[in-house]
Amino acid sequence: MTIHRPGLPGDLPPAGELWARWALVAVLEATTEAEGRGVHRTGHWIDGGGLHLDDCGCTWWCLAPMGEGRYVLYGEDESSDVKWHEPAVDMLAGGPDWLPYETLRELGRGWELGCVYWFEDGAWARAPYPEGVEDDGLDCGISRFVVRRELLGLLDGVGQDCTCDPGPEPAHTAAGLLEAAERRRLAPEVLESFAAGCTCGERDLSAMRRALDLAGLAGQGQPA
């Protein structure tokens, strides 16, 4: 799967699948130290507001569950020309009444919002763009979770952060972890085994468990 420029709603996988992929990266990256950074956090993480990514420069995004199977995806990438387009693009046009309008409008007023997508009744949607919009940033920002080879490469990179890797057991491979996450079968025991033998401090099992609980990847269902 690829993402067009500008992005199309059909480019995105179902929200539950996107959640599982993104959440897996957040779980594997979780550390107690990073949890303490608050708004200054970077990388991939999960909190009470949803899933986040921020590279502290070029791109930031949030995927938030809104209840009853609804989700909102918003953020920006420097590749987007939506927020600078003249005439201005109303990124909330046609949006449902359950969107977090106060948050989104505040971001828009601060020139911090590049695009907004929402998921309801099994499908993604966004506001219409006028002719002349060449990119909304969705590709550069979210392709890491949509294009499978990019996702597997990202997961491999997370595993390589540990200098005392416990070994390439099947459940610890990128593909094995991804399958477990997408099936909501990423049991705590898998994380324990994944982190076993790590003495370098790169794998923080306590933080990973907390992230796993928030993400709902262990069989307790996905966020409402």
PDB file of C-alpha atoms in Angstrom:
ATOM      1  CA  MET A   1       0.000   0.000   0.000  1.00  0.00           C
ATOM      2  CA  THR A   2       1.208   3.507  -0.805  1.00  0.00           C
ATOM      3  CA  ILE A   3       0.017   6.976   0.152  1.00  0.00           C
ATOM      4  CA  HIS A   4      -0.823   9.542  -2.506  1.00  0.00           C
ATOM      5  CA  ARG A   5       0.207  13.170  -2.404  1.00  0.00           C
ATOM      6  CA  PRO A   6      -1.993  14.673  -1.176  1.00  0.00           C
ATOM      7  CA  GLY A   7      -3.276  11.747   0.831  1.00  0.00           C
ATOM      8  CA  LEU A   8      -6.582  10.061   0.115  1.00  0.00           C
ATOM      9  CA  PRO A   9      -8.794   8.488   2.808  1.00  0.00           C
ATOM     10  CA  GLY A  10      -8.492   5.140   1.064  1.00  0.00           C
ATOM     11  CA  ASP A  11      -4.715   5.203   1.502  1.00  0.00           C
ATOM     12  CA  LEU A  12      -5.073   4.480   5.206  1.00  0.00           C
ATOM     13  CA  PRO A  13      -5.700   1.015   6.663  1.00  0.00           C
ATOM     14  CA  PRO A  14      -8.671   0.543   9.006  1.00  0.00           C
ATOM     15  CA  ALA A  15      -8.185   2.558  12.159  1.00  0.00           C
ATOM     16  CA  GLY A  16      -7.851  -0.497  14.391  1.00  0.00           C
ATOM     17  CA  GLU A  17      -5.027  -1.804  12.230  1.00  0.00           C
ATOM     18  CA  LEU A  18      -3.297   1.565  12.140  1.00  0.00           C
ATOM     19  CA  TRP A  19      -3.669   1.741  15.925  1.00  0.00           C
ATOM     20  CA  ALA A  20      -2.109  -1.692  16.432  1.00  0.00           C
ATOM     21  CA  ARG A  21       0.904  -0.938  14.243  1.00  0.00           C
ATOM     22  CA  TRP A  22       1.612   2.451  15.759  1.00  0.00           C
ATOM     23  CA  ALA A  23       0.968   1.190  19.285  1.00  0.00           C
ATOM     24  CA  LEU A  24       3.440  -1.663  18.845  1.00  0.00           C
ATOM     25  CA  VAL A  25       6.225   0.797  18.076  1.00  0.00           C
ATOM     26  CA  ALA A  26       5.172   2.896  21.082  1.00  0.00           C
ATOM     27  CA  VAL A  27       5.233  -0.141  23.373  1.00  0.00           C
ATOM     28  CA  LEU A  28       8.692  -1.248  22.258  1.00  0.00           C
ATOM     29  CA  GLU A  29      10.117   2.276  22.608  1.00  0.00           C
ATOM     30  CA  ALA A  30       8.568   2.980  26.012  1.00  0.00           C
ATOM     31  CA  THR A  31      10.869   3.970  28.874  1.00  0.00           C
ATOM     32  CA  THR A  32      10.221   5.456  32.281  1.00  0.00           C
ATOM     33  CA  GLU A  33      12.621   8.287  31.483  1.00  0.00           C
ATOM     34  CA  ALA A  34      10.701   9.222  28.338  1.00  0.00           C
ATOM     35  CA  GLU A  35       7.394   9.130  30.234  1.00  0.00           C
ATOM     36  CA  GLY A  36       8.726  11.881  32.482  1.00  0.00           C
ATOM     37  CA  ARG A  37       9.420  14.308  29.650  1.00  0.00           C
ATOM     38  CA  GLY A  38       5.791  15.364  29.259  1.00  0.00           C
ATOM     39  CA  VAL A  39       5.200  17.711  26.322  1.00  0.00           C
ATOM     40  CA  HIS A  40       8.904  17.561  25.471  1.00  0.00           C
ATOM     41  CA  ARG A  41       8.737  13.879  24.566  1.00  0.00           C
ATOM     42  CA  THR A  42       9.899  12.690  21.139  1.00  0.00           C
ATOM     43  CA  GLY A  43       9.718   9.404  19.253  1.00  0.00           C
ATOM     44  CA  HIS A  44       6.584   7.225  19.381  1.00  0.00           C
ATOM     45  CA  TRP A  45       4.461   6.940  22.518  1.00  0.00           C
ATOM     46  CA  ILE A  46       1.014   6.431  23.967  1.00  0.00           C
ATOM     47  CA  ASP A  47      -0.782   8.286  26.747  1.00  0.00           C
ATOM     48  CA  GLY A  48      -4.329   9.011  27.825  1.00  0.00           C
ATOM     49  CA  GLY A  49      -4.844  11.169  24.748  1.00  0.00           C
ATOM     50  CA  GLY A  50      -3.908   8.511  22.212  1.00  0.00           C
ATOM     51  CA  LEU A  51      -0.874   7.639  20.125  1.00  0.00           C
ATOM     52  CA  HIS A  52       1.774  10.198  19.261  1.00  0.00           C
ATOM     53  CA  LEU A  53       4.886  10.638  17.191  1.00  0.00           C
ATOM     54  CA  ASP A  54       7.195  13.622  17.117  1.00  0.00           C
ATOM     55  CA  ASP A  55      10.671  13.853  15.621  1.00  0.00           C
ATOM     56  CA  CYS A  56      11.252  17.277  17.205  1.00  0.00           C
ATOM     57  CA  GLY A  57      11.610  19.000  13.877  1.00  0.00           C
ATOM     58  CA  CYS A  58       9.903  17.818  10.692  1.00  0.00           C
ATOM     59  CA  THR A  59       6.785  15.908  11.690  1.00  0.00           C
ATOM     60  CA  TRP A  60       4.324  15.303  14.520  1.00  0.00           C
ATOM     61  CA  TRP A  61       1.064  13.313  14.609  1.00  0.00           C
ATOM     62  CA  CYS A  62      -1.648  12.032  16.915  1.00  0.00           C
ATOM     63  CA  LEU A  63      -4.146   9.179  16.535  1.00  0.00           C
ATOM     64  CA  ALA A  64      -6.884   9.457  19.129  1.00  0.00           C
ATOM     65  CA  PRO A  65      -9.811   7.094  19.826  1.00  0.00           C
ATOM     66  CA  MET A  66     -13.086   8.987  20.120  1.00  0.00           C
ATOM     67  CA  GLY A  67     -15.386   6.187  21.270  1.00  0.00           C
ATOM     68  CA  GLU A  68     -17.784   3.870  19.425  1.00  0.00           C
ATOM     69  CA  GLY A  69     -15.131   2.811  16.933  1.00  0.00           C
ATOM     70  CA  ARG A  70     -14.320   6.382  15.908  1.00  0.00           C
ATOM     71  CA  TYR A  71     -10.828   7.827  15.573  1.00  0.00           C
ATOM     72  CA  VAL A  72      -9.222  11.099  14.563  1.00  0.00           C
ATOM     73  CA  LEU A  73      -5.784  11.399  12.976  1.00  0.00           C
ATOM     74  CA  TYR A  74      -4.164  14.814  12.847  1.00  0.00           C
ATOM     75  CA  GLY A  75      -0.766  16.466  12.717  1.00  0.00           C
ATOM     76  CA  GLU A  76       1.624  17.950  10.222  1.00  0.00           C
ATOM     77  CA  ASP A  77       4.745  17.295   8.215  1.00  0.00           C
ATOM     78  CA  GLU A  78       6.954  19.962   6.722  1.00  0.00           C
ATOM     79  CA  SER A  79       6.243  18.528   3.262  1.00  0.00           C
ATOM     80  CA  SER A  80       2.632  19.708   3.475  1.00  0.00           C
ATOM     81  CA  ASP A  81       1.441  22.811   1.692  1.00  0.00           C
ATOM     82  CA  VAL A  82      -2.096  22.679   3.085  1.00  0.00           C
ATOM     83  CA  LYS A  83      -1.723  25.126   5.944  1.00  0.00           C
ATOM     84  CA  TRP A  84       0.050  27.663   3.721  1.00  0.00           C
ATOM     85  CA  HIS A  85      -2.380  27.350   0.822  1.00  0.00           C
ATOM     86  CA  GLU A  86      -4.125  30.471  -0.462  1.00  0.00           C
ATOM     87  CA  PRO A  87      -7.046  30.653  -0.180  1.00  0.00           C
ATOM     88  CA  ALA A  88      -6.989  28.933   3.192  1.00  0.00           C
ATOM     89  CA  VAL A  89      -8.071  25.286   3.349  1.00  0.00           C
ATOM     90  CA  ASP A  90     -10.773  24.490   5.900  1.00  0.00           C
ATOM     91  CA  MET A  91      -9.370  21.189   7.206  1.00  0.00           C
ATOM     92  CA  LEU A  92     -12.506  20.610   9.299  1.00  0.00           C
ATOM     93  CA  ALA A  93     -15.046  21.067   6.515  1.00  0.00           C
ATOM     94  CA  GLY A  94     -17.565  18.241   6.577  1.00  0.00           C
ATOM     95  CA  GLY A  95     -16.222  16.891   9.836  1.00  0.00           C
ATOM     96  CA  PRO A  96     -18.554  14.992  12.201  1.00  0.00           C
ATOM     97  CA  ASP A  97     -19.726  16.598  15.414  1.00  0.00           C
ATOM     98  CA  TRP A  98     -17.570  14.315  17.591  1.00  0.00           C
ATOM     99  CA  LEU A  99     -14.221  15.703  16.416  1.00  0.00           C
ATOM    100  CA  PRO A 100     -12.152  17.499  19.108  1.00  0.00           C
ATOM    101  CA  TYR A 101     -12.851  20.862  17.509  1.00  0.00           C
ATOM    102  CA  GLU A 102     -11.460  23.001  20.309  1.00  0.00           C
ATOM    103  CA  THR A 103      -8.071  21.260  20.135  1.00  0.00           C
ATOM    104  CA  LEU A 104      -7.958  21.254  16.347  1.00  0.00           C
ATOM    105  CA  ARG A 105      -8.953  24.896  15.998  1.00  0.00           C
ATOM    106  CA  GLU A 106      -6.375  25.944  18.579  1.00  0.00           C
ATOM    107  CA  LEU A 107      -3.685  24.087  16.612  1.00  0.00           C
ATOM    108  CA  GLY A 108      -4.906  25.730  13.435  1.00  0.00           C
ATOM    109  CA  ARG A 109      -4.744  29.191  14.953  1.00  0.00           C
ATOM    110  CA  GLY A 110      -1.144  28.481  15.947  1.00  0.00           C
ATOM    111  CA  TRP A 111      -0.232  27.310  12.421  1.00  0.00           C
ATOM    112  CA  GLU A 112       0.542  23.872  13.836  1.00  0.00           C
ATOM    113  CA  LEU A 113      -1.981  21.779  11.901  1.00  0.00           C
ATOM    114  CA  GLY A 114      -1.303  20.235   8.495  1.00  0.00           C
ATOM    115  CA  CYS A 115      -4.234  17.876   7.948  1.00  0.00           C
ATOM    116  CA  VAL A 116      -7.073  16.053   9.698  1.00  0.00           C
ATOM    117  CA  TYR A 117      -8.564  12.630   8.900  1.00  0.00           C
ATOM    118  CA  TRP A 118     -11.413  10.963  10.752  1.00  0.00           C
ATOM    119  CA  PHE A 119     -12.649   7.358  10.913  1.00  0.00           C
ATOM    120  CA  GLU A 120     -16.273   6.335  11.393  1.00  0.00           C
ATOM    121  CA  ASP A 121     -18.456   3.445  10.226  1.00  0.00           C
ATOM    122  CA  GLY A 122     -15.422   1.587   8.889  1.00  0.00           C
ATOM    123  CA  ALA A 123     -14.089   4.323   6.616  1.00  0.00           C
ATOM    124  CA  TRP A 124     -11.697   7.263   6.678  1.00  0.00           C
ATOM    125  CA  ALA A 125     -12.636  10.740   5.452  1.00  0.00           C
ATOM    126  CA  ARG A 126     -11.165  14.219   5.295  1.00  0.00           C
ATOM    127  CA  ALA A 127     -12.125  17.682   4.116  1.00  0.00           C
ATOM    128  CA  PRO A 128     -11.993  18.321   0.357  1.00  0.00           C
ATOM    129  CA  TYR A 129      -8.869  20.065  -0.917  1.00  0.00           C
ATOM    130  CA  PRO A 130      -8.910  22.700  -3.643  1.00  0.00           C
ATOM    131  CA  GLU A 131      -6.949  22.202  -6.832  1.00  0.00           C
ATOM    132  CA  GLY A 132      -3.345  23.186  -6.349  1.00  0.00           C
ATOM    133  CA  VAL A 133      -2.778  21.315  -3.102  1.00  0.00           C
ATOM    134  CA  GLU A 134       0.096  18.998  -3.965  1.00  0.00           C
ATOM    135  CA  ASP A 135       0.771  17.410  -0.573  1.00  0.00           C
ATOM    136  CA  ASP A 136      -0.816  17.327   2.860  1.00  0.00           C
ATOM    137  CA  GLY A 137       2.067  15.558   4.613  1.00  0.00           C
ATOM    138  CA  LEU A 138       0.259  12.272   5.170  1.00  0.00           C
ATOM    139  CA  ASP A 139       2.773  10.279   3.116  1.00  0.00           C
ATOM    140  CA  CYS A 140       5.929  11.503   4.829  1.00  0.00           C
ATOM    141  CA  GLY A 141       4.310  11.436   8.254  1.00  0.00           C
ATOM    142  CA  ILE A 142       2.308   8.205   8.324  1.00  0.00           C
ATOM    143  CA  SER A 143       3.745   5.938   5.611  1.00  0.00           C
ATOM    144  CA  ARG A 144       5.944   4.314   8.284  1.00  0.00           C
ATOM    145  CA  PHE A 145       2.793   2.604   9.583  1.00  0.00           C
ATOM    146  CA  VAL A 146       1.073   2.034   6.236  1.00  0.00           C
ATOM    147  CA  VAL A 147       3.812   0.653   3.979  1.00  0.00           C
ATOM    148  CA  ARG A 148       4.664  -2.758   5.401  1.00  0.00           C
ATOM    149  CA  ARG A 149       8.361  -2.738   4.476  1.00  0.00           C
ATOM    150  CA  GLU A 150       8.775   0.633   6.184  1.00  0.00           C
ATOM    151  CA  LEU A 151       7.002  -0.632   9.286  1.00  0.00           C
ATOM    152  CA  LEU A 152       9.106  -3.778   9.507  1.00  0.00           C
ATOM    153  CA  GLY A 153      12.239  -1.685   9.058  1.00  0.00           C
ATOM    154  CA  LEU A 154      11.101   0.627  11.842  1.00  0.00           C
ATOM    155  CA  LEU A 155      10.432  -2.321  14.152  1.00  0.00           C
ATOM    156  CA  ASP A 156      13.804  -3.847  13.313  1.00  0.00           C
ATOM    157  CA  GLY A 157      15.411  -0.529  14.219  1.00  0.00           C
ATOM    158  CA  VAL A 158      13.707  -0.506  17.621  1.00  0.00           C
ATOM    159  CA  GLY A 159      15.055  -3.983  18.319  1.00  0.00           C
ATOM    160  CA  GLN A 160      18.563  -2.978  17.325  1.00  0.00           C
ATOM    161  CA  ASP A 161      18.631  -0.190  19.902  1.00  0.00           C
ATOM    162  CA  CYS A 162      19.521  -2.787  22.510  1.00  0.00           C
ATOM    163  CA  THR A 163      23.226  -3.648  22.535  1.00  0.00           C
ATOM    164  CA  CYS A 164      22.600  -6.939  24.332  1.00  0.00           C
ATOM    165  CA  ASP A 165      19.904  -8.317  22.057  1.00  0.00           C
ATOM    166  CA  PRO A 166      18.558 -11.542  23.585  1.00  0.00           C
ATOM    167  CA  GLY A 167      18.364 -13.224  20.195  1.00  0.00           C
ATOM    168  CA  PRO A 168      16.226 -13.599  17.063  1.00  0.00           C
ATOM    169  CA  GLU A 169      13.554 -15.917  18.480  1.00  0.00           C
ATOM    170  CA  PRO A 170      10.529 -16.068  16.111  1.00  0.00           C
ATOM    171  CA  ALA A 171       8.226 -14.170  18.472  1.00  0.00           C
ATOM    172  CA  HIS A 172      10.824 -11.400  18.725  1.00  0.00           C
ATOM    173  CA  THR A 173      11.188 -10.757  15.008  1.00  0.00           C
ATOM    174  CA  ALA A 174       9.518  -7.680  13.591  1.00  0.00           C
ATOM    175  CA  ALA A 175       7.028  -9.829  11.680  1.00  0.00           C
ATOM    176  CA  GLY A 176       6.254 -11.954  14.742  1.00  0.00           C
ATOM    177  CA  LEU A 177       5.635  -8.977  16.981  1.00  0.00           C
ATOM    178  CA  LEU A 178       3.529  -7.265  14.324  1.00  0.00           C
ATOM    179  CA  GLU A 179       1.338 -10.319  13.852  1.00  0.00           C
ATOM    180  CA  ALA A 180       0.769 -10.576  17.601  1.00  0.00           C
ATOM    181  CA  ALA A 181      -0.086  -6.875  17.879  1.00  0.00           C
ATOM    182  CA  GLU A 182      -2.511  -6.882  14.951  1.00  0.00           C
ATOM    183  CA  ARG A 183      -4.290  -9.932  16.390  1.00  0.00           C
ATOM    184  CA  ARG A 184      -4.421  -8.296  19.849  1.00  0.00           C
ATOM    185  CA  ARG A 185      -2.329 -11.149  21.198  1.00  0.00           C
ATOM    186  CA  LEU A 186       0.784  -9.314  22.328  1.00  0.00           C
ATOM    187  CA  ALA A 187       0.900 -10.964  25.730  1.00  0.00           C
ATOM    188  CA  PRO A 188       2.988  -9.459  28.555  1.00  0.00           C
ATOM    189  CA  GLU A 189       4.986 -12.685  28.540  1.00  0.00           C
ATOM    190  CA  VAL A 190       6.160 -11.892  25.013  1.00  0.00           C
ATOM    191  CA  LEU A 191       7.507  -8.565  26.215  1.00  0.00           C
ATOM    192  CA  GLU A 192       9.175 -10.241  29.178  1.00  0.00           C
ATOM    193  CA  SER A 193      10.892 -12.689  26.868  1.00  0.00           C
ATOM    194  CA  PHE A 194      11.760  -9.889  24.441  1.00  0.00           C
ATOM    195  CA  ALA A 195      13.434  -7.912  27.225  1.00  0.00           C
ATOM    196  CA  ALA A 196      15.114 -10.907  28.873  1.00  0.00           C
ATOM    197  CA  GLY A 197      18.846 -10.584  29.174  1.00  0.00           C
ATOM    198  CA  CYS A 198      18.916  -6.846  28.535  1.00  0.00           C
ATOM    199  CA  THR A 199      21.420  -5.192  30.853  1.00  0.00           C
ATOM    200  CA  CYS A 200      22.072  -2.040  28.860  1.00  0.00           C
ATOM    201  CA  GLY A 201      18.915  -0.273  30.053  1.00  0.00           C
ATOM    202  CA  GLU A 202      17.431   0.181  26.576  1.00  0.00           C
ATOM    203  CA  ARG A 203      14.470  -2.112  27.259  1.00  0.00           C
ATOM    204  CA  ASP A 204      12.345  -0.886  30.145  1.00  0.00           C
ATOM    205  CA  LEU A 205       9.883  -3.696  30.844  1.00  0.00           C
ATOM    206  CA  SER A 206       7.836  -1.736  33.374  1.00  0.00           C
ATOM    207  CA  ALA A 207       7.268   1.118  30.930  1.00  0.00           C
ATOM    208  CA  MET A 208       6.549  -1.331  28.117  1.00  0.00           C
ATOM    209  CA  ARG A 209       3.879  -3.017  30.234  1.00  0.00           C
ATOM    210  CA  ARG A 210       2.245   0.324  31.010  1.00  0.00           C
ATOM    211  CA  ALA A 211       2.182   1.205  27.331  1.00  0.00           C
ATOM    212  CA  LEU A 212       0.803  -2.221  26.481  1.00  0.00           C
ATOM    213  CA  ASP A 213      -2.056  -1.735  28.942  1.00  0.00           C
ATOM    214  CA  LEU A 214      -2.932   1.634  27.411  1.00  0.00           C
ATOM    215  CA  ALA A 215      -2.712   0.269  23.876  1.00  0.00           C
ATOM    216  CA  GLY A 216      -4.986  -2.719  24.402  1.00  0.00           C
ATOM    217  CA  LEU A 217      -2.810  -5.087  22.369  1.00  0.00           C
ATOM    218  CA  ALA A 218      -2.877  -7.980  24.828  1.00  0.00           C
ATOM    219  CA  GLY A 219      -6.396  -9.204  24.157  1.00  0.00           C
ATOM    220  CA  GLN A 220      -8.370  -6.781  26.307  1.00  0.00           C
ATOM    221  CA  GLY A 221      -9.718  -5.043  23.212  1.00  0.00           C
ATOM    222  CA  GLN A 222      -8.817  -1.787  21.525  1.00  0.00           C
ATOM    223  CA  PRO A 223      -9.594   1.676  22.872  1.00  0.00           C
ATOM    224  CA  ALA A 224     -13.243   2.655  22.583  1.00  0.00           C
TER     225      ALA A 224
END
